[in-house]
XYZ file of C-alpha atoms in Angstrom:
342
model
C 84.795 -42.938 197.540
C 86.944 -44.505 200.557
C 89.355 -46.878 199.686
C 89.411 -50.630 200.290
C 91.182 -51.419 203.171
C 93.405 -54.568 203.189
C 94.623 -56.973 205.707
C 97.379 -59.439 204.473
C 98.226 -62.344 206.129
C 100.926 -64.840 204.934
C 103.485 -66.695 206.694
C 106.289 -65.852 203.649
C 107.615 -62.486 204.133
C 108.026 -62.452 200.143
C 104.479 -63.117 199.287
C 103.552 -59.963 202.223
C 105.689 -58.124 200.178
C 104.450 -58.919 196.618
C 101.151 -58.573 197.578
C 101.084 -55.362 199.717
C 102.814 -54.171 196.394
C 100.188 -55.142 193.868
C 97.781 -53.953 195.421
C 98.943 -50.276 196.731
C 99.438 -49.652 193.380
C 96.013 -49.271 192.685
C 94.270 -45.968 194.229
C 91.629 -47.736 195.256
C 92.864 -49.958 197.793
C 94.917 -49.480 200.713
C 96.789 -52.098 202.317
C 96.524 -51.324 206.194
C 98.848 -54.253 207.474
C 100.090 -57.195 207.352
C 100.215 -60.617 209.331
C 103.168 -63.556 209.334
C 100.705 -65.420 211.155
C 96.710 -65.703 212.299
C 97.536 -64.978 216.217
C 99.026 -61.591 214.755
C 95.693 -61.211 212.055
C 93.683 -61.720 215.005
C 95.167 -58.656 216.546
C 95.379 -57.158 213.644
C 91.341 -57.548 212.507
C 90.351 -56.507 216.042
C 92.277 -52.897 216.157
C 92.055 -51.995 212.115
C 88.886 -53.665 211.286
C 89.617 -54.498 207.087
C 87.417 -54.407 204.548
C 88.638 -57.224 203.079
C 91.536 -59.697 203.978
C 93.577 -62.142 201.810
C 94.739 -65.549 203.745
C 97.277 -67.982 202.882
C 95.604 -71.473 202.888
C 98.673 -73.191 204.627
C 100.469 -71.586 207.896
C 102.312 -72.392 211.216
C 100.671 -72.145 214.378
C 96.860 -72.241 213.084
C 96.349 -73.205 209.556
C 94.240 -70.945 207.211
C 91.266 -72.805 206.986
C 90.966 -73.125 211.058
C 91.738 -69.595 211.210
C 89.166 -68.811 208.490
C 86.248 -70.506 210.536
C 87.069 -68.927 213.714
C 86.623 -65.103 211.650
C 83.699 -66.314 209.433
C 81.606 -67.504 212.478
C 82.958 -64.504 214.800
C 83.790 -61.647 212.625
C 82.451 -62.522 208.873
C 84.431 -60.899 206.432
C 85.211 -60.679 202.236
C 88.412 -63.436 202.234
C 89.962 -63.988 199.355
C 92.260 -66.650 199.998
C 95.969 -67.386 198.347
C 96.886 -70.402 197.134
C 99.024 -73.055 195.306
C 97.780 -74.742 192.163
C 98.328 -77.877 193.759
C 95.829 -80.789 194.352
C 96.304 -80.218 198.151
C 95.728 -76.355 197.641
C 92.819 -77.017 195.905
C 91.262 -79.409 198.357
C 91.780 -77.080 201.024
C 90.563 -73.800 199.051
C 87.864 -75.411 197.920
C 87.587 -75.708 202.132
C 87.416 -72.347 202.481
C 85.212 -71.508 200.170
C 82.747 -73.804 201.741
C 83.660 -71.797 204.833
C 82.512 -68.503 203.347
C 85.814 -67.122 201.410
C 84.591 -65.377 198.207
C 87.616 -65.671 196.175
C 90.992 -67.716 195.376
C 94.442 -65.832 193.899
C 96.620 -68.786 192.867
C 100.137 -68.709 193.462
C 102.251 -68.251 190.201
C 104.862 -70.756 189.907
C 107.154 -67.727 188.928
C 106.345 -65.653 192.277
C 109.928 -65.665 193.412
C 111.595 -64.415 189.696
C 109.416 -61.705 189.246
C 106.567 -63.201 187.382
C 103.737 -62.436 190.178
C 103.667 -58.726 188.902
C 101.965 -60.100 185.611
C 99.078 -61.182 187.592
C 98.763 -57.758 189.617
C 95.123 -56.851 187.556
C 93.687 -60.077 188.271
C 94.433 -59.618 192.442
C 93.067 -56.567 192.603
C 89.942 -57.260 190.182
C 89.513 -60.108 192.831
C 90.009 -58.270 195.758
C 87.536 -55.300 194.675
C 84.733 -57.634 193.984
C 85.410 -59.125 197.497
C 85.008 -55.658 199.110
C 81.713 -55.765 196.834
C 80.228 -59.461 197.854
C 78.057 -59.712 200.531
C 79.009 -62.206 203.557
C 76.864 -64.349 206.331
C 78.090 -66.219 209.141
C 79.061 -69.156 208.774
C 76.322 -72.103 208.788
C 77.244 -75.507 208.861
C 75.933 -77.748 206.242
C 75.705 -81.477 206.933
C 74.802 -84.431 204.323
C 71.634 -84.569 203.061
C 69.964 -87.845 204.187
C 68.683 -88.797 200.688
C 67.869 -91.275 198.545
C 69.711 -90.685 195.221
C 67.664 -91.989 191.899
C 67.526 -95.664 191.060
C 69.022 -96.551 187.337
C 65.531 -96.725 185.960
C 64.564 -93.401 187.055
C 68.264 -91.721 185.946
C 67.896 -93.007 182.496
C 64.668 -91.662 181.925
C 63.888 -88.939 179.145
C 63.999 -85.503 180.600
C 61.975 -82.754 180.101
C 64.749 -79.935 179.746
C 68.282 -79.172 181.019
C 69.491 -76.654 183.729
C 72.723 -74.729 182.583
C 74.116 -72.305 185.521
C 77.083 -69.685 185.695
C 78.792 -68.448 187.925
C 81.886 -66.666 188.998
C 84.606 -68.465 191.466
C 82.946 -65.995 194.077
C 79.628 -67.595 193.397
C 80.967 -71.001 194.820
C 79.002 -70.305 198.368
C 75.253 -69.747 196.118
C 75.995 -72.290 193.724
C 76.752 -74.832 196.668
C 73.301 -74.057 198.124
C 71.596 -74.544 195.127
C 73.133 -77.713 194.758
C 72.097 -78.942 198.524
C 69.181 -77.640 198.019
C 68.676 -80.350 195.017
C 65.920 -82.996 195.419
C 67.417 -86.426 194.055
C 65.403 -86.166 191.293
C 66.148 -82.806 189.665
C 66.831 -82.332 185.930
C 70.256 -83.062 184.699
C 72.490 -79.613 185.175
C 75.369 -78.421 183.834
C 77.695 -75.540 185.026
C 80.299 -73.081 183.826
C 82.502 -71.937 187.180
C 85.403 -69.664 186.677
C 87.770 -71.743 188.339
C 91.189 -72.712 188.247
C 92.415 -76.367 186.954
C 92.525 -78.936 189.518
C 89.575 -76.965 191.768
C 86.801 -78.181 189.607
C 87.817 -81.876 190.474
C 88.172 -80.959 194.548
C 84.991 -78.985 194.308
C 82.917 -81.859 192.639
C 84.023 -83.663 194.801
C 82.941 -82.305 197.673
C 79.584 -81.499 196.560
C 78.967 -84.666 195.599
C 79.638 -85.632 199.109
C 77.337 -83.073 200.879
C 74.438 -83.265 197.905
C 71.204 -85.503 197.212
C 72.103 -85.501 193.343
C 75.193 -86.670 192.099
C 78.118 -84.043 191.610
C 80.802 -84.599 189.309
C 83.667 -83.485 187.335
C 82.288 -83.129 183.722
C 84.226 -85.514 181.365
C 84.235 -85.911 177.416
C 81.256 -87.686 175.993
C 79.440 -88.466 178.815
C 75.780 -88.900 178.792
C 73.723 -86.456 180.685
C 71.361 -87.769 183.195
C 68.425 -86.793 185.542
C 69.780 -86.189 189.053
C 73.027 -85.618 187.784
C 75.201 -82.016 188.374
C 77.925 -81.680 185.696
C 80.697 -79.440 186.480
C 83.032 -77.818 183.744
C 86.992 -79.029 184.174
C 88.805 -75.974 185.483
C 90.821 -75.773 182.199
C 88.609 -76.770 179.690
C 85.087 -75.413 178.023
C 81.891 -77.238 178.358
C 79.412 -77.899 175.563
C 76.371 -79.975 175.048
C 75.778 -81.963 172.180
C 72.921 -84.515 170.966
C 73.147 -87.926 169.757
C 69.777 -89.240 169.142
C 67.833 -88.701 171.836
C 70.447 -88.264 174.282
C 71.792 -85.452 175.595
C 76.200 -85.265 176.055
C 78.420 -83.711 177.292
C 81.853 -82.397 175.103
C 84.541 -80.664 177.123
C 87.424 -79.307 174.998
C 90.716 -76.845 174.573
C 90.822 -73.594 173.313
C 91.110 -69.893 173.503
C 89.875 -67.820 176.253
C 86.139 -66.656 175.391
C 84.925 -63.147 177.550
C 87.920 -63.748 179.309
C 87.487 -66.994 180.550
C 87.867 -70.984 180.247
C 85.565 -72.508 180.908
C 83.192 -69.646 179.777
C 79.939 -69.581 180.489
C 78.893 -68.195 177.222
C 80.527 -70.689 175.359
C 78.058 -73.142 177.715
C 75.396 -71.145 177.128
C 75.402 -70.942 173.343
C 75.204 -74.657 173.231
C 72.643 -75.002 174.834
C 70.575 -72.673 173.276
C 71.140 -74.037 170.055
C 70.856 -77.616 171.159
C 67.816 -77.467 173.504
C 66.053 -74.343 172.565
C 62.878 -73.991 174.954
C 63.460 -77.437 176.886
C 66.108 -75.625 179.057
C 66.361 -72.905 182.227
C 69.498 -70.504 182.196
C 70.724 -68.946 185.317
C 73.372 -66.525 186.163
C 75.042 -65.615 189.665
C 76.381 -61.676 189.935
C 80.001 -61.137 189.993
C 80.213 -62.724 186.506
C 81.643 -59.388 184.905
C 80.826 -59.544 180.136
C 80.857 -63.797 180.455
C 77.657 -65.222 180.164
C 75.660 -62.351 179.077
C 75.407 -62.833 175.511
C 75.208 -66.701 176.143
C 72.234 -66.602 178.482
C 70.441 -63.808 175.703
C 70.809 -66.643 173.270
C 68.972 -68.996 175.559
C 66.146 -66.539 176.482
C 65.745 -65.837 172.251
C 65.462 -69.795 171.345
C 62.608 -69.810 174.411
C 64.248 -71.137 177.551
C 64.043 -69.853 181.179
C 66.410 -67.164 182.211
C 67.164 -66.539 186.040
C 69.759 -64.186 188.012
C 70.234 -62.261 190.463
C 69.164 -58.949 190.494
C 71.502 -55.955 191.144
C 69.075 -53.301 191.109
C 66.043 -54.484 192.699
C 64.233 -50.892 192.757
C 64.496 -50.890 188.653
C 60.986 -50.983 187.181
C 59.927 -51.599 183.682
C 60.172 -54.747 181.347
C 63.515 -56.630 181.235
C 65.013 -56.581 177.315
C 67.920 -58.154 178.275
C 68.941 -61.486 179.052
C 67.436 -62.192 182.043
C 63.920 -62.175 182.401
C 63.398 -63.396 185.735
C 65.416 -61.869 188.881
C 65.642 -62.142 192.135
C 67.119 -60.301 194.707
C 70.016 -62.025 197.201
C 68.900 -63.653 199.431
C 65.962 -65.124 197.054
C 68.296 -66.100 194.695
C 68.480 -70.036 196.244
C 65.068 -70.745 197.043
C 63.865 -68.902 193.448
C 66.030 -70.993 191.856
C 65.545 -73.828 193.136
C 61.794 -74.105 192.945
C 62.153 -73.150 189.179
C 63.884 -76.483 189.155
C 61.518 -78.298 191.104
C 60.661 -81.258 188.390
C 56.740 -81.086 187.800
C 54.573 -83.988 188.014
């Protein structure tokens, strides 16, 4: 099998260093240059053509995110970008992945003292499922003219609840799904493997593009029709029932599959809180989390959606998901499953 080639391009000479490091060390990637700058990665893309290329979000000359919509809209490419895990690195990678990056690698605070090499697995996990992830050209998407619901019509009883997973590079077919929202879809909640502070810029930004209302998930909130609840970045997600009404609980705690928030931990809750009256989907790319959670849906009766790896496969599906569809169905199956029906 031919190795992944790498293009990295990062303004410190440490951080071209540390990363060209990490990930030679694995034999299945090969890092075929490096960039200080994107008037040198421009060069660089056009003579060595990489499989995959990580970016720095903040740089002189051209910035990261400029840079990144000149290559997605001329030369579309897996980026996994490298940033800070600071609010204005999260605003602006939550840019890019808007843009069409598939991935973020934050920044250890420790880089400089040695503490980046402890987080070696998770760049090149990151960077191999980049190499893996299919990419489009960039398309621009405005704000949906809508009209979101009035208070009557939010605080209405709802039929069932929409809980989706996916992975951080799932951000670009969870953000269609979301614009692709009529004002009055069912209340949704979602598990994204994301890091803290993200969730908040990522909400945020979808709430500004979307006909339903996108927000940061917070403690005890009730859940309502044309609402999209998004797990904290550093926290799990649950749903809970008091009376009639549905809630939301976000809390601490260990990692679960790997992950906080995880999607099975979402996924459980639901099940055992809303049984039938609910629709499960899962995005690929989400490695063990979720799998087990969205089984435990399908068994109490609800809806189970994902994407489907292996599209030739024939037979009946066992396993958790019962209905899939292949890529580039995977936003207009879903969202007609959500369609509300009068």
């Amino acid at each position: 099998m031919p190795k992944i080639r790498v293009l990295i391009v990062d303004d410190s000479a440490l951080m071209r260093q540390l990363l060209s490091s990490i990930l030679s060390s694995d034999p299945g990637i090969e890092v075929i240059g490096t960039a200080p700058d994107p008037l040198v990665a421009r060069e660089k893309i056009k003579a060595l053509s990489p499989d995959v290329m990580t970016l720095d979000v903040e740089m002189p000359g051209m910035d990261g995110i400029a840079f990144l919509e000149k290559v997605m809209t001329l030369r579309p490419m897996p980026v996994v970008m490298v940033s800070s895990l600071t609010e204005k690195g999260a605003e602006v990678t939550m840019r890019a992945m808007e843009l069409g990056a598939v991935d973020v690698f934050c920044k250890p605070a420790d880089a400089a003292s040695g503490g980046f090499l402890a987080h070696g697995p998770e760049l090149i996990e990151k960077v191999k499922a980049a190499a893996a992830s299919k990419v489009r050209a960039l398309v621009d998407h405005g704000r949906r003219p809508a009209t979101r619901l009035s208070v009557t019509q939010i605080y209405k009883s709802t039929d069932r609840l929409v809980a989706i997973g996916s992975s951080t590079g799932g951000v670009e077919a969870l953000r269609d799904i979301v614009l692709a929202l009529p004002p009055d879809a069912p209340p949704i909640v979602i598990a994204q493997h994301i890091p803290p502070r993200f969730s908040t810029s990522f909400a945020e930004r979808l709430d500004g593009l979307a006909a339903v209302r996108v927000k940061e998930a917070e403690d005890n909130e009730r859940i309502l029709a044309g609402h999209v609840y998004i797990a904290p970045g550093d926290r799990h997600l649950t749903v809970k029932r008091s009376g009639a009404a549905l809630m939301t609980h976000t809390h601490d705690g260990p990692l679960v599959s790997g992950h906080k928030p995880s999607v099975d931990v979402l996924f459980h809750s639901v099940a055992e809180v809303c049984g039938s009256n609910a629709v499960g989907i899962i995005l690929t790319g989400m490695g063990r989390d979720g799998a087990e959670g969205l089984l435990a849906m399908r068994r109490a009766g609800a809806e189970t959606i994902g994407e489907d790896e292996n599209p030739g496969r024939r037979g009946p599906r066992t396993g958790p998901v019962a209905h899939r569809r292949r890529n580039p169905e995977i936003v207009p199956g879903v969202t007609k499953a959500l369609m509300p029906t009068h």
